Amino acid sequence: MIVAKEAITDYIPHRPPFVMIDNLVSATREQFESDFTVTRDNVLVQEGFFQETGLIEHIAQTCAASFGYLDREEGGEPKIGFIGAVSKVLVTELPPVGGTIRTVVTPLHRLGNIYLVKGESFLDGRILLGCELKIVISE
């Protein structure tokens, strides 16, 4: 683990109750990995399950934390970014309260400050959701 839950808000602009990432497990220019344990009081939990929007936001926050970490490693500061588009969404399962999600994000392309990434979230080795996001990073 390279960024623990206690320090994650040093790398993302989000604040409770809208933090959807616990730990940044790894981050290279080729791949990001994080985890997140779903709690009952999470604002995106309905009827005991973390919703699709939460999974997509978790993938986006994995990107934010990873880009922020890599910026710091290169002597800069984390930048603000936002989701420009969501596509190719495939949901196979929603994680229950108490489940720990593992997410892997792979940057596919970059054009200036716009990144196309592929994100996949897993629970106990089963894929929950896969999608592509266009992430726009402030310059």
Coordinates of N, CA, C and O in Angstrom, one line a residue:
M1 N 0.8 -1.2 0.0 CA 0.0 0.0 0.0 C 0.9 1.2 0.0 O 1.8 1.3 0.8
I2 N 0.5 2.2 -0.9 CA 1.4 3.4 -1.0 C 0.8 4.6 -0.3 O 1.5 5.6 0.1
V3 N -0.6 4.7 -0.2 CA -1.3 5.7 0.5 C -2.4 5.1 1.3 O -3.3 4.4 0.8
A4 N -2.3 5.2 2.7 CA -3.3 4.6 3.6 C -4.5 5.5 3.7 O -4.5 6.7 3.4
K5 N -5.6 4.9 4.2 CA -6.9 5.6 4.3 C -6.7 6.9 5.1 O -7.4 7.9 4.7
E6 N -5.9 7.0 6.1 CA -5.8 8.2 6.9 C -5.2 9.3 6.1 O -5.4 10.5 6.5
A7 N -4.5 9.1 5.0 CA -3.8 10.1 4.3 C -4.5 10.3 2.9 O -4.0 11.2 2.1
I8 N -5.5 9.6 2.5 CA -6.0 9.6 1.2 C -6.5 11.0 0.8 O -6.4 11.4 -0.4
T9 N -7.1 11.7 1.7 CA -7.6 13.1 1.3 C -6.5 14.1 1.1 O -6.8 15.2 0.6
D10 N -5.2 13.7 1.3 CA -4.1 14.5 0.8 C -3.9 14.5 -0.7 O -3.2 15.3 -1.2
Y11 N -4.6 13.5 -1.3 CA -4.4 13.2 -2.7 C -5.6 13.4 -3.6 O -5.5 13.4 -4.8
I12 N -6.8 13.6 -2.9 CA -8.0 13.8 -3.7 C -8.7 15.0 -3.1 O -8.5 15.4 -2.0
P13 N -9.5 15.7 -3.9 CA -10.2 16.9 -3.5 C -11.5 16.6 -2.6 O -12.0 17.4 -2.0
H14 N -11.9 15.3 -2.6 CA -13.2 14.9 -2.0 C -13.0 14.9 -0.5 O -11.9 14.7 0.1
R15 N -14.1 15.1 0.2 CA -14.1 15.1 1.7 C -15.3 14.3 2.1 O -16.3 14.2 1.4
P16 N -15.2 13.7 3.4 CA -16.4 13.0 3.9 C -17.6 13.9 3.8 O -17.5 15.1 4.0
P17 N -18.8 13.3 3.5 CA -19.1 11.9 3.4 C -18.9 11.3 2.0 O -19.4 10.2 1.7
F18 N -18.2 12.0 1.1 CA -18.1 11.6 -0.3 C -16.7 11.1 -0.7 O -16.3 11.2 -1.8
V19 N -16.0 10.5 0.2 CA -14.8 9.8 -0.1 C -15.1 8.3 -0.3 O -15.6 7.6 0.5
M20 N -14.8 7.9 -1.6 CA -15.1 6.5 -2.0 C -13.9 5.7 -2.3 O -13.9 4.8 -3.2
I21 N -12.8 5.9 -1.6 CA -11.6 5.1 -1.7 C -11.0 5.1 -0.3 O -11.0 6.1 0.4
D22 N -10.5 3.9 0.0 CA -9.8 3.8 1.3 C -8.3 3.9 1.1 O -7.7 4.8 1.7
N23 N -7.7 2.9 0.4 CA -6.3 2.8 0.3 C -5.9 2.8 -1.2 O -6.5 2.2 -2.0
L24 N -4.8 3.6 -1.5 CA -4.2 3.5 -2.8 C -3.1 2.4 -2.7 O -2.1 2.5 -2.0
V25 N -3.4 1.3 -3.3 CA -2.5 0.1 -3.2 C -1.2 0.2 -4.1 O -0.1 -0.1 -3.6
S26 N -1.4 0.7 -5.3 CA -0.3 0.9 -6.2 C -0.6 1.9 -7.3 O -1.8 2.1 -7.6
A27 N 0.4 2.6 -7.8 CA 0.1 3.6 -8.9 C 1.4 3.7 -9.7 O 2.5 4.1 -9.2
T28 N 1.3 3.4 -11.0 CA 2.3 3.6 -11.9 C 1.6 4.3 -13.1 O 0.4 4.4 -13.1
R29 N 2.4 4.8 -14.1 CA 1.8 5.4 -15.3 C 1.0 4.4 -16.1 O 0.1 4.7 -16.8
E30 N 1.2 3.1 -15.8 CA 0.5 2.0 -16.6 C -0.7 1.4 -15.9 O -1.6 0.9 -16.5
Q31 N -0.8 1.5 -14.5 CA -1.9 0.9 -13.8 C -2.0 1.5 -12.4 O -1.0 1.7 -11.8
F32 N -3.3 1.6 -12.0 CA -3.6 2.1 -10.6 C -4.4 1.0 -9.9 O -5.2 0.3 -10.6
E33 N -4.2 0.8 -8.6 CA -5.0 -0.1 -7.9 C -5.4 0.4 -6.5 O -4.5 1.1 -5.8
S34 N -6.6 0.2 -6.1 CA -7.1 0.7 -4.8 C -8.1 -0.3 -4.2 O -8.4 -1.3 -4.8
D35 N -8.5 0.1 -2.9 CA -9.5 -0.7 -2.3 C -10.4 0.2 -1.6 O -10.1 1.4 -1.3
F36 N -11.6 -0.3 -1.2 CA -12.6 0.4 -0.5 C -13.6 -0.6 0.1 O -14.1 -1.5 -0.5
T37 N -13.8 -0.4 1.4 CA -14.8 -1.2 2.1 C -16.1 -0.4 2.3 O -16.1 0.7 2.8
V38 N -17.2 -1.0 1.8 CA -18.5 -0.4 1.9 C -19.0 -0.4 3.3 O -19.1 -1.5 3.9
T39 N -19.4 0.8 3.7 CA -20.0 0.9 5.1 C -21.5 1.2 5.0 O -22.0 1.8 4.0
R40 N -22.3 0.8 6.0 CA -23.7 1.0 6.0 C -24.1 2.5 5.8 O -25.1 2.9 5.2
D41 N -23.3 3.4 6.4 CA -23.6 4.8 6.4 C -23.2 5.6 5.1 O -23.4 6.8 5.0
N42 N -22.6 4.9 4.1 CA -22.2 5.5 2.9 C -23.4 6.1 2.2 O -24.5 5.4 2.1
V43 N -23.3 7.3 1.7 CA -24.4 8.0 1.0 C -24.8 7.3 -0.3 O -25.9 7.6 -0.8
L44 N -24.0 6.4 -0.8 CA -24.4 5.7 -2.1 C -24.8 4.3 -1.9 O -24.8 3.5 -2.8
V45 N -25.1 3.9 -0.6 CA -25.7 2.6 -0.3 C -27.2 2.7 -0.3 O -27.7 3.6 0.4
Q46 N -27.8 1.7 -1.0 CA -29.3 1.6 -0.9 C -29.6 0.2 -0.7 O -29.1 -0.7 -1.3
E47 N -30.5 -0.1 0.3 CA -31.0 -1.4 0.6 C -29.8 -2.4 0.8 O -29.9 -3.6 0.4
G48 N -28.8 -1.9 1.4 CA -27.6 -2.8 1.8 C -26.6 -3.0 0.7 O -25.7 -3.8 0.9
F49 N -26.7 -2.3 -0.4 CA -25.8 -2.5 -1.5 C -25.2 -1.1 -2.0 O -26.0 -0.2 -2.1
F50 N -23.9 -1.1 -2.3 CA -23.3 0.0 -2.9 C -23.7 0.1 -4.4 O -23.6 -0.9 -5.1
Q51 N -24.2 1.3 -4.8 CA -24.8 1.4 -6.1 C -23.8 1.6 -7.2 O -22.7 1.9 -7.0
E52 N -24.3 1.5 -8.5 CA -23.5 1.6 -9.7 C -22.8 3.0 -9.7 O -21.6 3.0 -10.0
T53 N -23.5 4.0 -9.3 CA -22.9 5.3 -9.3 C -21.7 5.4 -8.3 O -20.7 6.1 -8.6
G54 N -21.8 4.7 -7.2 CA -20.7 4.6 -6.2 C -19.5 3.9 -6.8 O -18.4 4.3 -6.6
L55 N -19.7 2.8 -7.5 CA -18.6 2.1 -8.2 C -17.9 3.0 -9.2 O -16.7 3.0 -9.2
I56 N -18.7 3.7 -10.0 CA -18.1 4.6 -11.0 C -17.3 5.7 -10.3 O -16.2 6.0 -10.6
E57 N -17.9 6.3 -9.2 CA -17.2 7.3 -8.5 C -15.9 6.7 -7.8 O -14.9 7.4 -7.7
H58 N -16.0 5.5 -7.3 CA -14.8 4.9 -6.7 C -13.7 4.8 -7.8 O -12.5 5.0 -7.5
I59 N -14.0 4.4 -9.0 CA -13.0 4.3 -10.1 C -12.4 5.7 -10.3 O -11.2 5.9 -10.5
A60 N -13.3 6.7 -10.4 CA -12.8 8.1 -10.6 C -11.9 8.6 -9.5 O -10.9 9.2 -9.8
Q61 N -12.3 8.2 -8.3 CA -11.4 8.6 -7.1 C -10.1 7.9 -7.1 O -9.1 8.4 -6.6
T62 N -10.1 6.6 -7.6 CA -8.9 5.9 -7.8 C -7.9 6.6 -8.7 O -6.7 6.8 -8.5
C63 N -8.5 7.2 -9.8 CA -7.7 8.0 -10.8 C -7.2 9.2 -10.1 O -6.0 9.5 -10.2
A64 N -8.1 9.9 -9.4 CA -7.7 11.2 -8.7 C -6.5 10.9 -7.7 O -5.5 11.6 -7.7
A65 N -6.6 9.9 -6.9 CA -5.6 9.6 -5.9 C -4.3 9.2 -6.6 O -3.2 9.6 -6.2
S66 N -4.4 8.4 -7.7 CA -3.2 7.9 -8.4 C -2.5 9.1 -9.1 O -1.3 9.2 -9.1
F67 N -3.3 9.9 -9.9 CA -2.7 11.0 -10.5 C -2.0 12.0 -9.5 O -0.9 12.5 -9.7
G68 N -2.7 12.2 -8.4 CA -2.2 13.0 -7.3 C -0.9 12.4 -6.7 O 0.1 13.2 -6.5
Y69 N -0.9 11.1 -6.5 CA 0.3 10.5 -6.0 C 1.5 10.6 -7.0 O 2.6 11.0 -6.6
L70 N 1.2 10.4 -8.3 CA 2.3 10.4 -9.3 C 2.8 11.9 -9.4 O 4.0 12.1 -9.6
D71 N 1.9 12.9 -9.4 CA 2.3 14.3 -9.4 C 3.2 14.6 -8.2 O 4.3 15.2 -8.4
R72 N 2.9 14.1 -7.0 CA 3.8 14.4 -5.9 C 5.1 13.7 -6.0 O 6.2 14.3 -5.7
E73 N 5.1 12.5 -6.6 CA 6.4 11.8 -6.8 C 7.3 12.5 -7.8 O 8.5 12.4 -7.7
E74 N 6.7 13.3 -8.7 CA 7.5 14.1 -9.6 C 7.7 15.5 -9.2 O 8.1 16.3 -10.0
G75 N 7.4 15.8 -7.9 CA 7.7 17.1 -7.3 C 6.6 18.1 -7.5 O 6.8 19.3 -7.1
G76 N 5.4 17.7 -8.0 CA 4.3 18.6 -8.1 C 3.3 18.5 -7.0 O 3.5 17.8 -6.0
E77 N 2.1 19.0 -7.3 CA 1.0 18.9 -6.3 C -0.2 18.3 -7.1 O -0.3 18.4 -8.3
P78 N -1.0 17.6 -6.3 CA -2.2 17.0 -7.0 C -3.1 18.1 -7.6 O -3.2 19.2 -7.1
K79 N -3.6 17.7 -8.8 CA -4.5 18.6 -9.5 C -5.9 18.2 -9.4 O -6.2 17.1 -9.1
I80 N -6.8 19.1 -9.7 CA -8.2 18.8 -9.7 C -8.6 18.2 -11.1 O -8.1 18.6 -12.1
G81 N -9.5 17.3 -11.1 CA -9.9 16.7 -12.3 C -11.4 16.4 -12.2 O -12.0 16.5 -11.1
F82 N -12.0 16.0 -13.3 CA -13.4 15.7 -13.3 C -13.7 14.6 -14.4 O -12.9 14.5 -15.3
I83 N -14.9 14.0 -14.2 CA -15.3 13.0 -15.2 C -15.9 13.7 -16.4 O -16.8 14.5 -16.3
G84 N -15.3 13.5 -17.6 CA -15.8 14.1 -18.8 C -16.8 13.2 -19.5 O -17.7 13.7 -20.1
A85 N -16.7 11.9 -19.4 CA -17.6 11.0 -20.0 C -17.5 9.6 -19.4 O -16.4 9.3 -18.9
V86 N -18.5 8.9 -19.4 CA -18.6 7.5 -18.9 C -19.1 6.7 -20.1 O -20.1 7.0 -20.6
S87 N -18.4 5.6 -20.4 CA -18.9 4.7 -21.5 C -18.6 3.2 -21.2 O -17.8 2.9 -20.3
K88 N -19.2 2.4 -22.0 CA -18.9 0.9 -22.0 C -19.1 0.4 -20.6 O -18.3 -0.5 -20.1
V89 N -20.2 0.8 -19.9 CA -20.4 0.4 -18.5 C -21.1 -1.0 -18.5 O -22.1 -1.2 -19.3
L90 N -20.5 -1.9 -17.8 CA -21.1 -3.2 -17.6 C -21.1 -3.6 -16.2 O -20.1 -3.7 -15.5
V91 N -22.3 -3.7 -15.6 CA -22.5 -4.0 -14.2 C -22.9 -5.5 -14.1 O -23.9 -5.9 -14.7
T92 N -22.2 -6.3 -13.3 CA -22.6 -7.7 -13.1 C -23.1 -8.0 -11.7 O -23.8 -8.9 -11.5
E93 N -22.7 -7.1 -10.8 CA -23.0 -7.4 -9.4 C -22.8 -6.1 -8.6 O -21.9 -5.3 -8.9
L94 N -23.6 -5.9 -7.5 CA -23.4 -4.8 -6.6 C -22.8 -5.3 -5.3 O -23.3 -6.4 -4.8
P95 N -21.8 -4.7 -4.7 CA -21.2 -5.1 -3.5 C -22.1 -4.8 -2.3 O -22.6 -3.7 -2.2
P96 N -22.2 -5.7 -1.3 CA -22.9 -5.5 -0.1 C -22.2 -4.7 0.9 O -20.9 -4.6 0.8
V97 N -22.9 -4.1 1.8 CA -22.2 -3.5 3.0 C -21.3 -4.5 3.6 O -21.6 -5.7 3.8
G98 N -20.1 -4.0 3.9 CA -19.1 -4.9 4.5 C -18.1 -5.5 3.5 O -17.0 -6.0 3.9
G99 N -18.5 -5.4 2.2 CA -17.6 -6.0 1.2 C -16.5 -5.0 0.9 O -16.6 -3.8 1.0
T100 N -15.3 -5.6 0.6 CA -14.2 -4.8 0.2 C -13.9 -4.9 -1.3 O -13.6 -6.0 -1.8
I101 N -14.0 -3.8 -1.9 CA -13.9 -3.7 -3.4 C -12.4 -3.5 -3.7 O -11.7 -2.7 -3.1
R102 N -11.9 -4.2 -4.7 CA -10.6 -4.0 -5.2 C -10.7 -3.5 -6.7 O -11.5 -4.0 -7.4
T103 N -10.1 -2.4 -7.0 CA -10.3 -1.7 -8.3 C -8.9 -1.6 -9.0 O -7.9 -1.2 -8.4
V104 N -8.9 -1.9 -10.3 CA -7.8 -1.7 -11.1 C -8.2 -0.8 -12.3 O -9.2 -1.0 -12.9
V105 N -7.3 0.2 -12.5 CA -7.5 1.2 -13.5 C -6.3 1.2 -14.4 O -5.2 1.3 -14.0
T106 N -6.6 1.1 -15.7 CA -5.5 1.2 -16.7 C -5.7 2.4 -17.6 O -6.7 2.5 -18.3
P107 N -4.8 3.3 -17.6 CA -4.8 4.4 -18.6 C -4.6 3.9 -20.0 O -3.7 3.2 -20.2
L108 N -5.5 4.2 -20.9 CA -5.4 3.7 -22.3 C -4.8 4.7 -23.2 O -4.0 4.3 -24.1
H109 N -5.3 6.0 -23.1 CA -4.8 7.0 -24.0 C -4.8 8.3 -23.3 O -5.5 8.5 -22.3
R110 N -3.9 9.2 -23.8 CA -3.9 10.6 -23.3 C -3.8 11.6 -24.4 O -3.0 11.4 -25.4
L111 N -4.6 12.6 -24.4 CA -4.5 13.7 -25.3 C -4.5 15.0 -24.5 O -5.5 15.4 -24.0
G112 N -3.3 15.6 -24.4 CA -3.2 16.8 -23.5 C -3.5 16.4 -22.1 O -2.9 15.6 -21.5
N113 N -4.5 17.1 -21.6 CA -4.9 16.9 -20.2 C -6.2 16.0 -20.1 O -6.8 15.9 -19.0
I114 N -6.5 15.3 -21.1 CA -7.6 14.3 -21.1 C -7.1 12.9 -21.2 O -6.3 12.6 -22.1
Y115 N -7.5 12.1 -20.3 CA -7.1 10.7 -20.2 C -8.3 9.8 -20.4 O -9.4 10.0 -19.9
L116 N -8.2 8.7 -21.2 CA -9.1 7.7 -21.4 C -8.6 6.5 -20.5 O -7.5 6.1 -20.7
V117 N -9.4 6.1 -19.6 CA -9.0 5.0 -18.7 C -10.1 3.9 -18.7 O -11.2 4.1 -18.9
K118 N -9.6 2.7 -18.4 CA -10.5 1.5 -18.3 C -10.4 1.2 -16.8 O -9.3 1.0 -16.2
G119 N -11.6 1.1 -16.2 CA -11.7 0.7 -14.8 C -12.5 -0.6 -14.6 O -13.5 -0.8 -15.2
E120 N -12.0 -1.4 -13.6 CA -12.7 -2.6 -13.3 C -12.7 -2.8 -11.8 O -11.6 -2.6 -11.2
S121 N -13.8 -3.0 -11.2 CA -13.9 -3.3 -9.7 C -14.3 -4.7 -9.5 O -15.2 -5.3 -10.2
F122 N -13.7 -5.3 -8.4 CA -13.9 -6.7 -8.1 C -14.2 -6.9 -6.6 O -13.8 -6.1 -5.8
L123 N -14.9 -8.0 -6.3 CA -15.2 -8.4 -5.0 C -14.9 -9.9 -4.9 O -15.5 -10.6 -5.7
D124 N -14.0 -10.3 -4.1 CA -13.6 -11.7 -4.0 C -13.3 -12.3 -5.3 O -13.7 -13.5 -5.6
G125 N -12.6 -11.6 -6.2 CA -12.2 -12.1 -7.5 C -13.3 -12.0 -8.6 O -13.0 -12.3 -9.7
R126 N -14.5 -11.6 -8.2 CA -15.6 -11.5 -9.2 C -15.7 -10.1 -9.7 O -15.7 -9.2 -8.8
I127 N -15.8 -9.9 -11.0 CA -16.0 -8.5 -11.5 C -17.4 -8.0 -11.1 O -18.4 -8.7 -11.2
L128 N -17.4 -6.7 -10.6 CA -18.6 -6.1 -10.2 C -19.0 -5.1 -11.4 O -20.2 -5.1 -11.8
L129 N -18.1 -4.3 -11.8 CA -18.4 -3.3 -12.8 C -17.1 -3.0 -13.6 O -16.0 -3.0 -13.1
G130 N -17.3 -2.8 -14.9 CA -16.2 -2.4 -15.8 C -16.7 -1.2 -16.6 O -17.9 -1.1 -16.9
C131 N -15.9 -0.2 -16.9 CA -16.3 0.9 -17.7 C -15.0 1.6 -18.2 O -13.9 1.3 -17.8
E132 N -15.3 2.6 -19.1 CA -14.3 3.5 -19.5 C -14.7 4.9 -19.1 O -15.9 5.2 -19.1
L133 N -13.7 5.7 -18.6 CA -13.9 7.1 -18.2 C -13.0 8.0 -19.0 O -11.8 7.6 -19.2
K134 N -13.5 9.2 -19.4 CA -12.6 10.2 -19.8 C -12.5 11.1 -18.6 O -13.5 11.7 -18.1
I135 N -11.2 11.3 -18.2 CA -10.9 12.1 -17.1 C -10.2 13.4 -17.6 O -9.2 13.3 -18.3
V136 N -10.7 14.5 -17.2 CA -10.0 15.8 -17.6 C -9.3 16.3 -16.3 O -10.0 16.5 -15.3
I137 N -8.0 16.6 -16.5 CA -7.2 17.1 -15.4 C -6.9 18.6 -15.6 O -6.6 19.0 -16.7
S138 N -7.1 19.4 -14.5 CA -6.8 20.8 -14.7 C -5.3 21.0 -14.9 O -4.5 20.2 -14.4
E139 N -5.0 22.0 -15.6 CA -3.6 22.3 -15.9 C -3.0 23.3 -15.0 O -3.6 24.1 -14.5

